[in-house]
Each structure stands twice: as structure tokens, then as C-alpha cells.
XYZ file of C-alpha atoms in Angstrom:
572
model
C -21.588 98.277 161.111
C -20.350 97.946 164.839
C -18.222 94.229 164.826
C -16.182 95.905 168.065
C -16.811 93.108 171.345
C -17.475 94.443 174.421
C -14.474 93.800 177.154
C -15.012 91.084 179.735
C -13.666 91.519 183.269
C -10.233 90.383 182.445
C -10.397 93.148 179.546
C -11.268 95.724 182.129
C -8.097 94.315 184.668
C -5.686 94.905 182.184
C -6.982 98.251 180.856
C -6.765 99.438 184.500
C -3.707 97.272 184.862
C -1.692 99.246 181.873
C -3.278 102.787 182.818
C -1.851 102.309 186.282
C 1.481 101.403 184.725
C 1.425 104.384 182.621
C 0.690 106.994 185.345
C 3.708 105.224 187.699
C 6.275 105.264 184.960
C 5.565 109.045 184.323
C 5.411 110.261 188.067
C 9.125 108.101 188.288
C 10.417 110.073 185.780
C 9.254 113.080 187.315
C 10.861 112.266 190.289
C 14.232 111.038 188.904
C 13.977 114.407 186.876
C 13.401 116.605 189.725
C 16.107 115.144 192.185
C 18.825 115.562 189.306
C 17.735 119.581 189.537
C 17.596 119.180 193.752
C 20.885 117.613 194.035
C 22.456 119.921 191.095
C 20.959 122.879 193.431
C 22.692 121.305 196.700
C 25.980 120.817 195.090
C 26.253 123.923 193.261
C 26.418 123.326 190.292
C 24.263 123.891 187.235
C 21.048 123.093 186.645
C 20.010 120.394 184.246
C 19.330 121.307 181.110
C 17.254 117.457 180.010
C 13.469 116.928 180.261
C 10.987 114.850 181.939
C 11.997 112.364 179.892
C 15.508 112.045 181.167
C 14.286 110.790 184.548
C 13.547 107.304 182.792
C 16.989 107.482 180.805
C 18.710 107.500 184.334
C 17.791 104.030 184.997
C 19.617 103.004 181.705
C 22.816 104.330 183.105
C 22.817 104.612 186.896
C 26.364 104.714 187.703
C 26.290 108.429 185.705
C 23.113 110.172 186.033
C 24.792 113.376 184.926
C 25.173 111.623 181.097
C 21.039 111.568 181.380
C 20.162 114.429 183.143
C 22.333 116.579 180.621
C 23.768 117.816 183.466
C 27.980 118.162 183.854
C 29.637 117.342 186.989
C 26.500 116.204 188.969
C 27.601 113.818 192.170
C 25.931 109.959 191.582
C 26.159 110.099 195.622
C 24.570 112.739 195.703
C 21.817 112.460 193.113
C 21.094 108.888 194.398
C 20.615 109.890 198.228
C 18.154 113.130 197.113
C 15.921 110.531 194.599
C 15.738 107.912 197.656
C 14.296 111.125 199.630
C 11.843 112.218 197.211
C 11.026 108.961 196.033
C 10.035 107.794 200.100
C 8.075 111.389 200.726
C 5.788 110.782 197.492
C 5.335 107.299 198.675
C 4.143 108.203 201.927
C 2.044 110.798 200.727
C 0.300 108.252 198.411
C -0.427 106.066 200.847
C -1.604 108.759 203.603
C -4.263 110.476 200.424
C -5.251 106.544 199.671
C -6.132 105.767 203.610
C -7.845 109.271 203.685
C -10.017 108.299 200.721
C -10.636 105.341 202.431
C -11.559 106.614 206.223
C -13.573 109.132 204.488
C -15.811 106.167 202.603
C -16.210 104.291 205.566
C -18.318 106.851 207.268
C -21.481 106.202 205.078
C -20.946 103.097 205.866
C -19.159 101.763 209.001
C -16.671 98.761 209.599
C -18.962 96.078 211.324
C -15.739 95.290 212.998
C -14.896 98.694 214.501
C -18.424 99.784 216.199
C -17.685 100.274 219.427
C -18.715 97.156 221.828
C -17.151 94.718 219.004
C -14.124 92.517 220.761
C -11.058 93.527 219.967
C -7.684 91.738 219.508
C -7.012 92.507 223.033
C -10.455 91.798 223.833
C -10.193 88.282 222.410
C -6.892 87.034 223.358
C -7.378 88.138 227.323
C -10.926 86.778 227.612
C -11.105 84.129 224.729
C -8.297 82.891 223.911
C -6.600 79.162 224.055
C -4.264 80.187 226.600
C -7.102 82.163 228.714
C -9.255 79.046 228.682
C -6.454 76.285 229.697
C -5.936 79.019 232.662
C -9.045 77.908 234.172
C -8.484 74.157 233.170
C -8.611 72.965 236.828
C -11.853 74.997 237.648
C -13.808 73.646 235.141
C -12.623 70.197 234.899
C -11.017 69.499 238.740
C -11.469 65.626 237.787
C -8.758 65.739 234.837
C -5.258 66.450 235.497
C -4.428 67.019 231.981
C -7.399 68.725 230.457
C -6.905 69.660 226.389
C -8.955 72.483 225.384
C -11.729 70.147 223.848
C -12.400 68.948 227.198
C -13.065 72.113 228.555
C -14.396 74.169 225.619
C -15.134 74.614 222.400
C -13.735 76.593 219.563
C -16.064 78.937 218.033
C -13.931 80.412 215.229
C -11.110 83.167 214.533
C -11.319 86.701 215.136
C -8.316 88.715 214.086
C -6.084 85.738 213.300
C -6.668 84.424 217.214
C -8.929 81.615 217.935
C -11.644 81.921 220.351
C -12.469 79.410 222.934
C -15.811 79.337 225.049
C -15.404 77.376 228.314
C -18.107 74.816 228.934
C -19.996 76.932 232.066
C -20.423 79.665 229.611
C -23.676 81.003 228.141
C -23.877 82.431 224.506
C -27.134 83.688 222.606
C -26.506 83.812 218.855
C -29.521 85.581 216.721
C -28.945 86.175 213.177
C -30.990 85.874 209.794
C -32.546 82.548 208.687
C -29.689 80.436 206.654
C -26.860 82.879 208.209
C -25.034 79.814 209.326
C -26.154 79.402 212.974
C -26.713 76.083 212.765
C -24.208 74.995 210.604
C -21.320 77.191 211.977
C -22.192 76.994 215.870
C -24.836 74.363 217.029
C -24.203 71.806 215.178
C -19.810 71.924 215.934
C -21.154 72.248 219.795
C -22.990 69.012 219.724
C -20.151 67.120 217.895
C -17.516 68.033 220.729
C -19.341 68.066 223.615
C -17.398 65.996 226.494
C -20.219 64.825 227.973
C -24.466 64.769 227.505
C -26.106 66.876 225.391
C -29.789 67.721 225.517
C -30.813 70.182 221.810
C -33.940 71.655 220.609
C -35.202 72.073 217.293
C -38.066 72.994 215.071
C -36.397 70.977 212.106
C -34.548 67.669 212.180
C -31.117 69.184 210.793
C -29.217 69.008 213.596
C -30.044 65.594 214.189
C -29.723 63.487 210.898
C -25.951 65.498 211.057
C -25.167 64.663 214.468
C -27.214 61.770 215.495
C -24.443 58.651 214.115
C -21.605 60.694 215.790
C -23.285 60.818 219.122
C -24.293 57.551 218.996
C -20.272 56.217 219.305
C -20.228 58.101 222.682
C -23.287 56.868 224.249
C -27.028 56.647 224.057
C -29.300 58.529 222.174
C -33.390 59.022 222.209
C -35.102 61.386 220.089
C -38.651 63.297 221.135
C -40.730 63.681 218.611
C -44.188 64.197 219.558
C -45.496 66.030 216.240
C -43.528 63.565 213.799
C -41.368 66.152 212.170
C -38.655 64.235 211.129
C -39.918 61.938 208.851
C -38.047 58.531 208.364
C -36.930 58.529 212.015
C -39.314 56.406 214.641
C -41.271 58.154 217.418
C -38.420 57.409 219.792
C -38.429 58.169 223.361
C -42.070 58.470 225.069
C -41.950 60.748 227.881
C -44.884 61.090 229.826
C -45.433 64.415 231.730
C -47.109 62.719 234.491
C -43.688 61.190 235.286
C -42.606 61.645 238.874
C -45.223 63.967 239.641
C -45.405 61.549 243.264
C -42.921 63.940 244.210
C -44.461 67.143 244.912
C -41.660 69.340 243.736
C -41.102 67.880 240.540
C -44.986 68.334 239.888
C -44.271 71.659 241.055
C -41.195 71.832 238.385
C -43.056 70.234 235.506
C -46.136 72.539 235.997
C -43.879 75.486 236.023
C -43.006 74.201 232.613
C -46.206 73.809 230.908
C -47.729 77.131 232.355
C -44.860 79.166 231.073
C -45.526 77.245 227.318
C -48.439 79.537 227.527
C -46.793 82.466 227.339
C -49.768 84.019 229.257
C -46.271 85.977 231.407
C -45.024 87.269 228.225
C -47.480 90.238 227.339
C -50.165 90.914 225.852
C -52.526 89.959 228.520
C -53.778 91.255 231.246
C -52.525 90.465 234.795
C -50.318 87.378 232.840
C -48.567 87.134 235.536
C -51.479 86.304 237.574
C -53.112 83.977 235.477
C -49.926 82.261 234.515
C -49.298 81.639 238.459
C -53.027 80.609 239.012
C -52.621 77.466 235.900
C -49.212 76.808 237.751
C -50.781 75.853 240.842
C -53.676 73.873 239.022
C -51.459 72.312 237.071
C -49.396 70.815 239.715
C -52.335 69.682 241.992
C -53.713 67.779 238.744
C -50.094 66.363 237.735
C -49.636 65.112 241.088
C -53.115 63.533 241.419
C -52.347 61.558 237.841
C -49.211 60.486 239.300
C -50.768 59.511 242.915
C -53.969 57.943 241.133
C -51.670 56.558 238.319
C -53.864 57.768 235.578
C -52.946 57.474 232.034
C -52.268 60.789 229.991
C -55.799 61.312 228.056
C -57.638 60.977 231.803
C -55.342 64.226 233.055
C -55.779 65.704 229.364
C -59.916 65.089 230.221
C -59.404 66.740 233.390
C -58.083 69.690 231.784
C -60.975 70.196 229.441
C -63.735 70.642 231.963
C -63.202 71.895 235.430
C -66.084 69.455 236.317
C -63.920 66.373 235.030
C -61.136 68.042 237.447
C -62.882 67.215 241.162
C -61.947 63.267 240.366
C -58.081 64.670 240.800
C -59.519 66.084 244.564
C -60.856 62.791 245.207
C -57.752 61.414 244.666
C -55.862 63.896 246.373
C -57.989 63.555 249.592
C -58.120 59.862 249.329
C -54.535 59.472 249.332
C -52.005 60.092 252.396
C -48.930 60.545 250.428
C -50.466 63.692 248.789
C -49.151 66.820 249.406
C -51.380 68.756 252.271
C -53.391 71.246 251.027
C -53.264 70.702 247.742
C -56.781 69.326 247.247
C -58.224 72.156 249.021
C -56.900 74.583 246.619
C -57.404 72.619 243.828
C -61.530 72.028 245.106
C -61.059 76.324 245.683
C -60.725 76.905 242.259
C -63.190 74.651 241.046
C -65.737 76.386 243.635
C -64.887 79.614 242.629
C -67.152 82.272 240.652
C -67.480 81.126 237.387
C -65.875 83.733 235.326
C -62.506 83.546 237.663
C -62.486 79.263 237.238
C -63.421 79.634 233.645
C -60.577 82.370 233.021
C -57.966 79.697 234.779
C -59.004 76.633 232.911
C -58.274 78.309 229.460
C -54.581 78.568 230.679
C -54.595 74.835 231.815
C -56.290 73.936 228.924
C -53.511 76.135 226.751
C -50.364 74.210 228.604
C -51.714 71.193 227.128
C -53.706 71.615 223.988
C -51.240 70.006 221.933
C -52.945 66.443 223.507
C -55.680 66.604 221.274
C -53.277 65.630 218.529
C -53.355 61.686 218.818
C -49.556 61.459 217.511
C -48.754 63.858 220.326
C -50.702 61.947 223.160
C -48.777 58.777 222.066
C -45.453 59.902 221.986
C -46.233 61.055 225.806
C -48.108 57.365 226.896
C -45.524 55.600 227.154
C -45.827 51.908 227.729
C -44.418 49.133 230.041
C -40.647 49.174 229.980
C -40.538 52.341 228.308
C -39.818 54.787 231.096
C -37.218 57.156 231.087
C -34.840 57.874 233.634
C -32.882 61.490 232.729
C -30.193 60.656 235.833
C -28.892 57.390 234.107
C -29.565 58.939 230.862
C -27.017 61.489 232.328
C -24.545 59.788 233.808
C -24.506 57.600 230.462
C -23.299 61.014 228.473
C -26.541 60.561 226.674
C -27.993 62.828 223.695
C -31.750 64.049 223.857
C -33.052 65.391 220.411
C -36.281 67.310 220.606
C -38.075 68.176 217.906
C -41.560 70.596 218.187
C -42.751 74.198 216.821
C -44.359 76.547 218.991
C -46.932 77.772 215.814
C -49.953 75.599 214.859
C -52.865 73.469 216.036
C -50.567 70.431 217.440
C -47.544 72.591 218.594
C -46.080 71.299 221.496
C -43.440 73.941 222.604
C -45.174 73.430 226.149
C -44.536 69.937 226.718
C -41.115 70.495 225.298
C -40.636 73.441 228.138
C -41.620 70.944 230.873
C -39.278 68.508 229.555
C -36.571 70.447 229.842
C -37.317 71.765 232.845
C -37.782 68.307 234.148
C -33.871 67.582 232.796
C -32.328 70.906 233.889
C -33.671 70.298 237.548
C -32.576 66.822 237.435
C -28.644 68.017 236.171
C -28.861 70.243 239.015
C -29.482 67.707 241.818
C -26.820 65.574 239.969
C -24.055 68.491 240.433
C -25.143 69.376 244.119
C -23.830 65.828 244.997
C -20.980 66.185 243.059
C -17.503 66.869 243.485
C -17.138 70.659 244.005
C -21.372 70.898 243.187
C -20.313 70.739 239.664
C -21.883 68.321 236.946
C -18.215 66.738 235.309
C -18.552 66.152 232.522
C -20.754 69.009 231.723
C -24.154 69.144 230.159
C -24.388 71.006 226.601
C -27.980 72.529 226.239
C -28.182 73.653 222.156
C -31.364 75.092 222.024
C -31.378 75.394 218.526
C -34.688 77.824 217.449
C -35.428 78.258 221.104
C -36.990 81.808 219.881
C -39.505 80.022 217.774
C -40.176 76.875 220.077
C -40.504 78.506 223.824
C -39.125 80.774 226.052
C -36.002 79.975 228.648
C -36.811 79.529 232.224
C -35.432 81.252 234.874
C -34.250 78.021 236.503
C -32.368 77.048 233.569
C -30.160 80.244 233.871
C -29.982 80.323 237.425
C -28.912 76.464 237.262
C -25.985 77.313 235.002
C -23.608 78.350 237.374
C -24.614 75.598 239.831
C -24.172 73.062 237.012
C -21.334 74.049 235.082
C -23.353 73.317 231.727
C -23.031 74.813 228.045
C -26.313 76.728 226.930
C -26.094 77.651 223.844
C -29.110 79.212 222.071
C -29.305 79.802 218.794
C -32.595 81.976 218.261
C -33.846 82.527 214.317
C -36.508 85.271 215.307
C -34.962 88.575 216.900
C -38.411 89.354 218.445
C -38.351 86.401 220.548
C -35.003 86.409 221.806
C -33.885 84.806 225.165
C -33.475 87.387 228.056
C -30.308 88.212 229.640
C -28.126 88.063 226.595
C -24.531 88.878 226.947
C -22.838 88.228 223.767
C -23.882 88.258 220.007
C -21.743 85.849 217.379
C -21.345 86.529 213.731
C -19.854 83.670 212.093
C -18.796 83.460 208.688
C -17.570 81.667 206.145
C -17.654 77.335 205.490
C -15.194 76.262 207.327
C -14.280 75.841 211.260
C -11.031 77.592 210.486
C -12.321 80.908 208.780
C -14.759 81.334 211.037
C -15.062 84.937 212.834
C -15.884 86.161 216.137
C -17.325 89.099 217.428
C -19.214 90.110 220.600
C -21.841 93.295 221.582
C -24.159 94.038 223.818
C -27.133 93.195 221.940
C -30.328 96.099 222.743
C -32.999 94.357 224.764
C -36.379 95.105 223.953
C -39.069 95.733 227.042
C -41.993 95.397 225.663
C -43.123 93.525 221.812
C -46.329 93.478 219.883
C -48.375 90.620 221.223
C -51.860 89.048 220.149
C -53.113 86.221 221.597
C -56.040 84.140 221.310
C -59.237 84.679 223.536
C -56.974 84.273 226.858
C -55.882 87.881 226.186
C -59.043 89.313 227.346
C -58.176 87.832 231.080
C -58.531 89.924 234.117
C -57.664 89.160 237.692
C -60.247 89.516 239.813
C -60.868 92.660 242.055
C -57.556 94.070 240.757
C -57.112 96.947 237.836
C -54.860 97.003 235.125
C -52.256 99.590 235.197
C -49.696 100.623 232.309
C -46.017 101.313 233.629
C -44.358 103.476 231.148
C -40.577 102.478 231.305
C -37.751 104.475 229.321
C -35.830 102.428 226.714
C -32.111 102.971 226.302
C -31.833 106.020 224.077
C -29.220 103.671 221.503
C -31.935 101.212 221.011
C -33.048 101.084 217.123
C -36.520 100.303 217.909
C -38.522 101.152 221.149
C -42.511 100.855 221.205
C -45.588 102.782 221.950
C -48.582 102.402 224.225
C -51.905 102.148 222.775
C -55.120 101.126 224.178
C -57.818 99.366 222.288
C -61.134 97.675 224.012
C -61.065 93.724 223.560
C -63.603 90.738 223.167
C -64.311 89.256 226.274
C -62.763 85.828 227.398
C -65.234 82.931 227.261
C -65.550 82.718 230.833
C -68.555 85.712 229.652
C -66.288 88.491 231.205
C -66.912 92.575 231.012
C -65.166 93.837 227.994
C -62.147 95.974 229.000
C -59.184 97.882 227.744
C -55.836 96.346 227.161
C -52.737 97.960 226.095
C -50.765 96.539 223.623
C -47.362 97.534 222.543
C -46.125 98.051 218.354
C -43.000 98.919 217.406
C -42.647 102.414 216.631
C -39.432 105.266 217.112
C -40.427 106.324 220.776
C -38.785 106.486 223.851
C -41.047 104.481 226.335
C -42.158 100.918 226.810
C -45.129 99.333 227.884
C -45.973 96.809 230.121
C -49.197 95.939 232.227
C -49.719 95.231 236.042
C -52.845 94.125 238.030
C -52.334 97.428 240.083
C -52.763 101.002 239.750
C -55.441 102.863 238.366
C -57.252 102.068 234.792
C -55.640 104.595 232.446
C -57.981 106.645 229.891
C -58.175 105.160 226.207
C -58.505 107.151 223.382
């Protein structure tokens, strides 16, 4: 019978441990044994007559190797100086065969940190270091005359035993696996030493039950959550969509909001472009008649249900002096329009603001007397905005979200133009936590970025969804702000993504033909896509059926995207 235990890890150590001994005392002696014959050779003398063995007995008597060695009249100098030789040239060898090994492992599998685009030491300390960062101390901050790097940036982590810094007007897009540590490691560390307000999205409420009691020490703090998702936590703020709409350009900003919650611009439909531009302009004509008439929420959410409902907004728009000209009369143009082209835009205005029907939604945006909300005072107050939706199911609200944001961005931007140096001190931090999974970035909020020295961070969990115009990609690891890492690539964009949508896909602008621009993708990108082109339902507005070509991921070298010009290509 077998009683023998099998070894444990710690058995296995010290086997390797003793092995390794074993092999190092014998190639010592070998050593010591062949620089006794070296140096006998050099000095002229005989050779030794001892064995291997007598390499080791050397150490018991260094002052007279000869004794060992067996070997009469053999120098100590001497034999000592030739063993020091040979004992440094086997060394070296060693460690050249070991890094050889090693190089030659690596190439089945690379060194994240060594793929070419990845920051470097150099890299890090000229661009990202704490002594790059305090250089441009009195740019970013010209109101503080002794600026410490907290008031100007924020530390991300370590990358080859330097710290990196981000300055406040920089932008960063961080995509990486679900529970990689985005959060935890990047968004959350932003919102905790940001100098001034902070506005962060969110499709859970982690960010805010860690953050929320340490913002509230530096000022005031409202949460937005129309869809209830943090439970425990009142509804909050109630922020009304209709709000300031008198103005024509902020009905013209908040519509340009809601119509790109759609997503009707992002693919998969035909002409988006068009349509998303046509439920812009209806949009704003029937958030400015709200505001004008000053209708309640669930009267514009009626309007958007039936076009019908929609020609009390152009009474009010006529009736009233203070609206903007010609508004009403193309407002009362699309309503008058052939039926399949009026249908086709309602479904986008309905879209932008289906998450109404939900009557926890359409509360948290009726807000009552004494309730309003004013985002410059909330501003200047270094204020914190948590806002919580999802951009998936029946009550998302990744739209009104969008508006909102756009409504804050725009107002941040008017605050720095009358600034100091058109720059908004202290700056505004905009986490968009999950801002690949909630909506899609404007082009205002990048362009304003510059203009209002702000942070935008954006931490996206779904790769396919990813904010244009990335620069940078993060990779932090570890638990701990200290052991965090930092690196930074060029991240491949993607031109064209699998999209489909809902009934609104089958939209066509009138008198116009699709047309299917083949663009080359960068020939380093892992994935690129193919065109195919399928026939589709027709919309509800009782439209033709009609071809649209949709893009899948597949290993080819072309990207699709569609355009209300150009002939109607064949489908197979």
C-alpha cells in the first residue's frame, strides 16, 4: 500500500530550491577547478593533478589554492585574478541565455507594455508628469497664484515608477471590461478631487452612494433620477425639459439633445441624418411653444403623440409676439405635409420622448412651484449633478438625460465666455460614467471643452458604443491609488457597427435615394465590417418597402455607411 503524501507548493519550492543549489555548487567547482589549470598554464608551471572536486576544497583554504588543487608552486595572485575572470564570463553568459529564453517566450505572447503606441517612461514624465502639469499651473488656473497639483489635475496612477497627472482641460476615454476597475480606479477618484462642480452619468447608483456625503461638504448636490434606479434615495431634482425653451436657442439646444437620444444619426437607418435634423426642428418649435404657452409636460408629451394634437403649439406660436418668426410656419409645414413624410417625422419626435409614458419619468420632469432649477447658480455654487438613466428598455430615458446635459454644457460655456481669460475657474468635471450604454456625446460638448476648460472624463463599459474622437486608452490596475498603472494608445475607431432599430429604420427621405459609400478601414484595425443589403418592413407611416444596408462585423477591409444621395445599389 501507497502511505507516500503528495508535496504541497512549499514541497515543490524547496525541491527546486535544493536542485538549484546542487547544480550551482557543482558548476563552482568546475570553475574553481578549471582556473587552477588556466592560471597553472599562464604561469608555467604544471598542471594540476586534483579533480572536480578540488574546486570546492579551495574555498576551505583560500590563502593556498595550490594545497587543493594538488598543484605545487601555483601563484594565489594569480589563481584568484583568473577564477574572478571565469567566474564573471559564466555569469554573464547565464544571464544573456536566461534573457534569450525569455525574449524568445514573449513573442507568442507580447508585453502589453511594449506594443508600440504604449507611453513610455519618456513618454510619461514629458507629457504627464507632476512637474509637466505644475508647468502649465498659471494657464489653467490664472486665478491662483499658488496652484498645488490637486487644483489643477488629478492623479490617475503610476506608470513606470512616475506618477501621471491629467490637467483639468483634458479629455480621456477609458473602455475596458465590465468590473475592470473603471469606476472604482478612475471615476469615482475624479469626482472626489474635483476643484470645482461636477456634473456624472450613470446607469447604476455606485458612484453616487460613494461620493455623494463627500460632495456634499463642498457644496450642493441634486440627484436626477427619472426611472428610480437608486432605490432608498428620493426623486431629487425635477428638471423639466420645457425649461427656458422662451429663449429660442436654448429650445434649439435642448431639441438638439433629445433628437440625438434617438440615435436615428447613428446608422442603421436610412437618410438618419435627415430624419434626425427634421425631429430637431419639430422638436424645438414644440419646446418653445410649451414654454411660450406655459404648458405642463404631459400637454407637449400629447403633442408629440399625434401630429393633429401638434397644430395647438402653431396656435400658440402665431398667437404670441415673442415667438421666434417662422417657426410656426414650419412647424404648420410639416403637419401639412404628405402623410407618409409627417408620419415618418413624428416617430422620431415621438422616439426623443417616449420615456414620458412612464408616470415616474413624467414626474421627475414636472416639477412644481419653487422647484426650478437654475444650472448657473448651481455652477457657481461648485454644485454636484448625479444622473442616473439606461438607454435599454421601455422607460429608458438616455434622451432626456442627453438634453440635460446639453442644457448644462451650453450653460458652462456662456459662464466661461464672460470669464476671466473665457475660461470656467474652477473647472467643470463631466464623469460620464457608462456614457456608451446611456447616449452618445454631442459635438458641442467636445467642441465646448477647450472654450471651457472642463474635465470630461468618460468611462464607456461597451466597446461598440464608444465615444468618437478618442485619444487615449487607460488601463488601471490594482486596489490602490498608489499602484495604479498608466498607459496610453491610439485606440482603432470603428466606421461603421451592426445596427437594428425599431420600425424607424425603414425611414426614407423623400425624393432622395439611398446610396452606400464604401470607406477603407485602417489596415491595423482587428475588426472592420461588411456591406450587406437586405429588404425591410415598411415604417408605419405605410411607406414602399426598400433596401437598407446594414453593416456586421466581419474580417474585411471596407466600411459602410448610407447617404440620401447617389444611386440605389443592387441587392443580392
Amino acid at each position: 500500500m501507497n502511505t507516500s503524501q503528495p508535496q504541497g507548493p512549499l514541497g515543490d519550492e524547496l525541491t527546486n530550491l535544493g536542485i538549484g543549489v546542487l547544480l550551482g555548487a557543482a558548476m563552482l567547482a568546475l570553475v574553481l577547478r578549471v582556473a587552477g589549470a588556466v592560471a597553472a598554464w599562464a604561469t608555467g608551471i604544471a598542471q594540476p593533478v586534483g579533480g572536480a572536486a578540488s574546486g570546492i576544497s579551495v574555498l576551505a583554504n583560500p590563502g593556498n589554492p595550490s594545497l587543493a588543487l594538488q598543484a605545487p608552486g601555483l601563484n594565489p595572485l594569480a589563481y584568484w585574478l583568473t577564477a574572478g575572470v571565469l567566474v564573471g564570463g559564466v555569469s554573464a553568459a547565464a544571464i544573456l541565455v536566461w534573457r534569450m529564453l525569455r525574449d524568445s517566450g514573449r513573442g507568442a505572447k507580447p508585453d502589453p507594455l511594449r506594443i508600440p503606441g504604449i507611453a513610455t517612461r519618456t513618454d510619461v514624465t514629458r507629457a504627464a508628469s507632476h512637474k509637466a502639469l505644475m508647468k502649465r499651473a498659471t494657464h489653467l488656473r490664472p486665478s491662483l497664484t499658488h496652484a498645488s497639483p490637486g487644483d489643477i489635475g488629478y492623479r490617475i496612477g503610476h506608470s513606470r515608477g512616475t506618477a501621471v497627472w491629467a490637467s483639468v482641460e483634458d479629455s480621456i476615454l477609458v473602455i475596458g471590461p465590465p468590473r475592470s476597475g473603471k469606476g472604482a480606479h478612475i471615476v469615482i477618484n475624479a469626482i472626489l478631487d474635483a476643484p470645482g462642480p461636477v456634473i456624472t452619468t450613470s446607469t447604476r447608483p455606485d458612484n453616487l452612494t460613494t461620493t455623494l456625503r463627500a460632495r456634499q461638504r463642498l457644496g450642493p448636490v441634486a440627484v436626477f433620477d427619472p426611472q428610480q434606479l437608486a432605490a432608498g434615495i428620493p426623486v431629487g431634482l425635477r428638471w423639466s425639459p420645457i425649461r427656458g425653451c422662451e429663449d429660442p436657442l436654448t429650445a434649439m439646444i435642448r431639441a438638439a439633445g433629445l433628437a440625438a437620444g434617438t440615435g436615428l444619426a447613428a446608422g442603421g437607418v436610412d437618410g438618419g441624418g435627415f430624419w434626425e435634423a427634421k425631429t430637431r426642428t419639430a422638436l424645438q418649435a414644440l419646446l418653445h411653444a410649451a414654454a411660450l404657452g406655459r404648458c405642463p409636460p404631459i400637454e407637449l408629451f400629447r403633442w408629440t403623440l399625434d401630429p393633429t394634437a401638434a397644430h395647438d403649439a402653431v396656435a400658440i406660436l402665431l398667437s404670441t409676439p415673442a415667438a421666434a418668426s417662422g417657426w410656426a410656419d414650419s412647424l404648420q409645414a410639416m403637419l401639412e405635409a404628405d402623410p407618409r413624410t409627417r408620419d415618418s417625422i413624428w416617430q422620431g419626435v415621438s422616439l426623443a420622448l417616449s420615456a414620458l409614458a412612464d408616470p415616474r419619468v413624467m414626474d421627475a420632469v414636472s416639477p412644481g412651484d419653487g422647484e426650478g432649477f437654475d444650472p448657473e447658480e448651481f455652477l457657481h455654487s461648485h454644485g454636484t449633478l448625479y444622473l442616473l438613466a439606461t438607454g435599454a428598455g421601455a422607460n429608458n430615458s438616455a434622451a432626456l438625460v442627453s438634453a440635460f446635459v446639453e442644457d448644462l454644457v451650453e450653460t458652462a460655456r456662456r459662464m466661461a465666455a464672460r470669464s476671466a481669460g473665457a475660461r470656467l475657474d474652477p473647472p467643470l468635471l463631466l464623469a460620464l460614467d457608462e456614457i456608451g450604454n446611456l447616449g452618445r456625446c454631442q459635438r458641442s460638448w467636445r467642441r465646448a471643452a477647450a472654450r471651457v476648460s472642463r474635465r470630461c472624463r468618460c468611462c464607456s463599459r461597451s466597446r461598440r458604443r464608444a465615444l468618437n474622437g478618442a485619444t487615449m486608452q487607460l488601463a488601471p490596475s490594482g486596489t490602490h491609488r498608489s499602484s495604479r498603472s498608466f498607459s496610453a494608445a491610439h485606440p482603432t475607431r470603428a466606421t461603421c457597427r451592426t445596427s437594428r432599430r425599431s420600425s424607424a429604420s425603414a425611414m426614407k427621405p423623400p425624393t432622395r435615394q439611398r446610396s452606400v459609400i464604401a470607406a477603407p478601414v485602417h489596415r491595423n484595425a482587428r475588426s472592420a465590417v461588411s456591406r450587406s443589403c437586405r429588404p425591410t418592413r415598411s415604417a408605419p407611416s405605410h411607406s414602399a418597402p426598400a433596401s437598407s444596408c446594414s453593416a456586421r462585423p466581419h474580417p474585411s477591409s471596407h466600411a459602410c455607411a448610407c447617404g440620401p444621395s447617389a444611386p440605389t445599389p443592387k441587392s443580392s
